Coordinates of C-alpha atoms and ligand atoms in Angstrom, one line a residue:
M342 CA 266.8 111.6 85.1
N343 CA 264.3 109.1 84.6
R344 CA 265.9 105.7 83.6
V345 CA 262.9 103.0 81.8
G346 CA 263.8 99.6 80.8
V347 CA 262.2 98.1 77.9
L348 CA 261.8 94.0 77.7
I349 CA 261.2 92.8 73.8
S350 CA 260.6 89.7 72.1
G351 CA 260.9 91.1 68.7
R352 CA 261.4 93.2 66.2
G353 CA 260.9 96.0 68.8
S354 CA 259.7 99.0 66.2
N355 CA 257.6 100.5 69.3
L356 CA 261.4 100.2 71.0
Q357 CA 262.4 102.5 68.6
A358 CA 259.6 104.6 69.3
L359 CA 260.2 104.8 72.2
I360 CA 264.2 105.5 71.5
E361 CA 263.4 108.2 69.2
A362 CA 261.0 109.8 72.0
A363 CA 263.4 109.9 74.5
R364 CA 266.5 111.3 71.5
G365 CA 263.9 114.0 71.3
G366 CA 263.2 115.2 74.6
S367 CA 259.9 114.0 75.1
L368 CA 260.0 110.9 77.1
G369 CA 260.8 112.4 80.6
G370 CA 263.5 110.0 80.9
Q371 CA 265.7 107.8 78.9
I372 CA 266.6 104.1 77.8
A373 CA 268.7 102.8 80.7
L374 CA 268.3 98.9 79.2
V375 CA 267.1 96.7 77.2
V376 CA 266.1 93.3 77.8
S377 CA 265.4 90.1 75.5
N378 CA 263.8 87.4 76.2
V379 CA 265.0 85.9 72.6
E380 CA 269.0 85.9 71.5
G381 CA 269.1 87.6 68.1
A382 CA 266.1 89.7 68.5
A383 CA 265.8 92.4 66.1
G384 CA 265.4 95.0 68.4
L385 CA 268.4 94.3 70.2
D386 CA 270.3 95.5 66.7
R387 CA 268.4 98.4 67.1
A388 CA 269.0 98.9 70.9
R389 CA 273.2 99.3 69.9
E390 CA 272.5 101.1 67.2
A391 CA 271.6 104.2 70.1
G392 CA 274.2 103.1 72.4
I393 CA 271.8 101.6 74.5
P394 CA 272.9 98.6 76.8
T395 CA 271.0 94.8 76.0
E396 CA 271.0 92.3 77.7
T397 CA 269.6 88.5 76.4
L398 CA 267.8 86.5 79.1
P399 CA 267.4 83.5 77.3
H400 CA 263.6 81.8 79.8
Q401 CA 264.3 77.5 78.1
G402 CA 264.8 75.7 80.7
R403 CA 263.9 78.3 84.3
S404 CA 260.4 79.0 85.3
R405 CA 258.8 82.3 85.0
E406 CA 260.1 83.1 88.9
E407 CA 263.9 82.0 88.0
H408 CA 263.3 84.2 84.4
D409 CA 261.8 86.8 86.4
R410 CA 264.4 87.5 89.7
E411 CA 267.1 87.4 86.5
I412 CA 265.6 90.3 84.8
S413 CA 264.7 92.6 88.1
G414 CA 267.7 92.3 89.2
K415 CA 269.3 93.6 86.3
L416 CA 266.9 95.8 86.0
Q417 CA 267.2 96.7 89.5
E418 CA 271.1 97.2 88.9
A419 CA 270.1 100.1 85.9
G420 CA 268.4 101.8 88.3
V421 CA 265.8 101.1 86.0
D422 CA 261.9 103.1 87.6
L423 CA 259.7 102.4 85.1
V424 CA 259.1 99.2 82.9
C425 CA 258.2 99.1 79.5
L426 CA 257.6 95.8 77.8
A427 CA 257.1 96.4 73.9
G428 CA 255.8 93.1 71.7
Y429 CA 257.8 91.5 75.7
M430 CA 256.2 87.5 74.4
R431 CA 255.4 86.9 78.1
L432 CA 253.2 86.4 80.9
V433 CA 255.0 88.5 83.7
S434 CA 255.2 86.9 86.9
R435 CA 254.7 88.0 90.4
V436 CA 258.1 88.8 91.0
L437 CA 258.8 91.5 88.5
L438 CA 255.3 93.2 89.4
E439 CA 256.2 92.8 92.9
A440 CA 259.9 94.4 91.6
F441 CA 257.8 97.0 90.3
P442 CA 255.2 97.7 92.0
A443 CA 252.3 100.0 89.2
R444 CA 255.5 100.8 87.3
I445 CA 255.2 97.5 84.5
L446 CA 253.5 99.0 81.3
N447 CA 252.1 97.3 78.0
I448 CA 250.9 98.1 74.5
H449 CA 248.2 95.9 73.5
P450 CA 247.4 95.6 69.5
S451 CA 243.2 96.2 70.2
L452 CA 240.8 98.0 72.1
L453 CA 241.7 96.2 75.1
P454 CA 239.1 94.4 76.9
A455 CA 238.9 93.6 73.5
F456 CA 240.4 90.7 71.8
P457 CA 242.8 90.7 74.2
G458 CA 246.7 87.6 74.2
L459 CA 247.9 86.5 70.4
K460 CA 247.2 87.8 67.0
A461 CA 244.9 90.7 68.9
Q462 CA 244.8 92.1 65.0
R463 CA 243.3 88.4 63.4
Q464 CA 241.1 88.4 66.5
A465 CA 239.4 91.8 65.8
L466 CA 238.9 90.2 61.4
D467 CA 237.3 87.8 62.3
H468 CA 235.0 88.8 65.2
G469 CA 234.4 91.7 62.3
A470 CA 234.6 94.4 63.9
K471 CA 234.4 97.2 62.9
V472 CA 236.7 99.5 64.8
T473 CA 239.9 98.2 66.7
G474 CA 243.1 100.3 67.9
A475 CA 245.6 100.0 70.4
T476 CA 245.6 99.7 74.5
V477 CA 249.0 101.1 76.9
H478 CA 248.1 100.1 80.5
F479 CA 250.1 99.5 83.4
V480 CA 250.5 95.6 84.0
T481 CA 248.2 93.4 86.4
P482 CA 248.6 89.6 87.7
G483 CA 246.2 89.1 84.4
L484 CA 246.6 89.2 81.0
D485 CA 246.2 92.4 79.2
S486 CA 244.0 93.0 82.0
G487 CA 245.8 96.1 84.0
P488 CA 244.0 100.4 84.3
I489 CA 244.1 101.4 80.7
L490 CA 246.2 104.6 80.6
L491 CA 245.5 105.5 76.4
Q492 CA 244.2 104.6 73.8
E493 CA 243.0 105.3 70.5
A494 CA 240.7 103.6 67.6
V495 CA 242.4 102.2 64.1
P496 CA 239.4 101.8 62.2
V497 CA 238.5 98.5 60.3
L498 CA 238.5 98.7 56.4
D499 CA 237.0 95.9 54.4
R500 CA 240.0 96.1 51.7
D501 CA 241.5 95.4 55.7
T502 CA 243.9 92.0 55.6
E503 CA 245.8 91.3 59.4
G504 CA 248.7 93.0 57.7
S505 CA 247.7 95.9 56.5
L506 CA 245.3 96.1 60.1
T507 CA 248.5 95.6 62.3
S508 CA 250.4 98.7 60.1
R509 CA 248.0 101.1 60.8
I510 CA 247.7 99.8 64.4
L511 CA 251.2 100.0 64.9
E512 CA 251.5 103.5 63.0
V513 CA 249.1 104.3 66.5
E514 CA 251.4 102.4 68.8
H515 CA 254.0 104.1 67.7
R516 CA 252.7 107.7 69.0
L517 CA 250.7 106.0 71.3
Y518 CA 253.2 104.7 73.3
P519 CA 255.8 107.2 74.8
R520 CA 252.9 109.8 75.0
A521 CA 251.9 107.0 77.7
V522 CA 255.1 106.3 78.7
A523 CA 255.6 110.5 78.7
L524 CA 252.7 110.5 81.6
V525 CA 253.7 108.5 84.0
L526 CA 257.4 109.5 84.2
G527 CA 255.9 113.3 84.5
K528 CA 253.8 111.3 87.3
K529 CA 250.8 113.1 84.9
Y530 CA 248.0 110.9 86.0
R531 CA 246.0 109.2 88.8
L532 CA 245.0 105.6 89.7
V533 CA 241.2 105.8 91.1
G534 CA 239.9 101.8 91.5
R535 CA 240.5 100.4 87.7
R536 CA 240.8 104.0 86.2
V537 CA 243.5 105.9 85.1
L538 CA 243.3 109.8 85.1
T539 CA 245.3 112.2 83.2
E540 CA 243.1 115.3 82.8
G541 CA 244.5 118.1 85.6
A542 CA 246.7 115.3 87.2
Ligands
LIG1241 C1 252.5 95.3 69.1 O1 251.9 95.1 68.3 C2 252.5 95.5 70.7 O2 251.2 96.4 70.5 C3 252.5 94.1 70.3 O3 253.3 93.5 69.9 C4 253.7 93.7 68.6 C5 255.2 94.1 69.0 O4 256.2 95.3 67.8 N1 252.4 93.7 71.8 P1 257.2 95.0 68.0 O5 258.2 94.7 68.5 O6 257.7 96.7 69.0 O7 257.3 96.0 66.3

């Protein structure tokens, strides 16, 4: 059974989508550990309710590398094969990237490479984009810039506020992330340069 580790900082609705997919058998693995860098993050309760072990590892007062070394250690102890960032609000250092080479995924609420970084939905509205969406990508040293695994578009409506756009994108995220994880765990992809090929792989 493949083992997934999930890193969170907050609400954990994507974590919930992964938990449900694992329960329903469509994830291709089980969630072995949830790590939060924020004490009391709501996602920790979701994990506990699902009977998943949790760790809270605050980053304050430690270097990024020190903190990532601690996280890597916990993930390795839990026998994790794949790491999913799910609303994890920290840049990951080489320490974590080297511990899980090409084995860290992230979900981002825009069609990358448009609108990387914080407040992607606000960025799309402010830019006047007509279409935005969600992206699952492999994590590399640059911000939100690794090879793209799956994307889905979401139209920006005239009546949209940041809140309404965020919730429509979130619905897509909850479908997209479990599918992306299943592709990786099932080894149903090939990486060719920056392109992640999934057809017939
Ligand atoms: C999501 O919009 C995700 O794309 C972004 O942070 C948000 C996390 O939401 N990286 P949640 O904690 O999964 O509910």
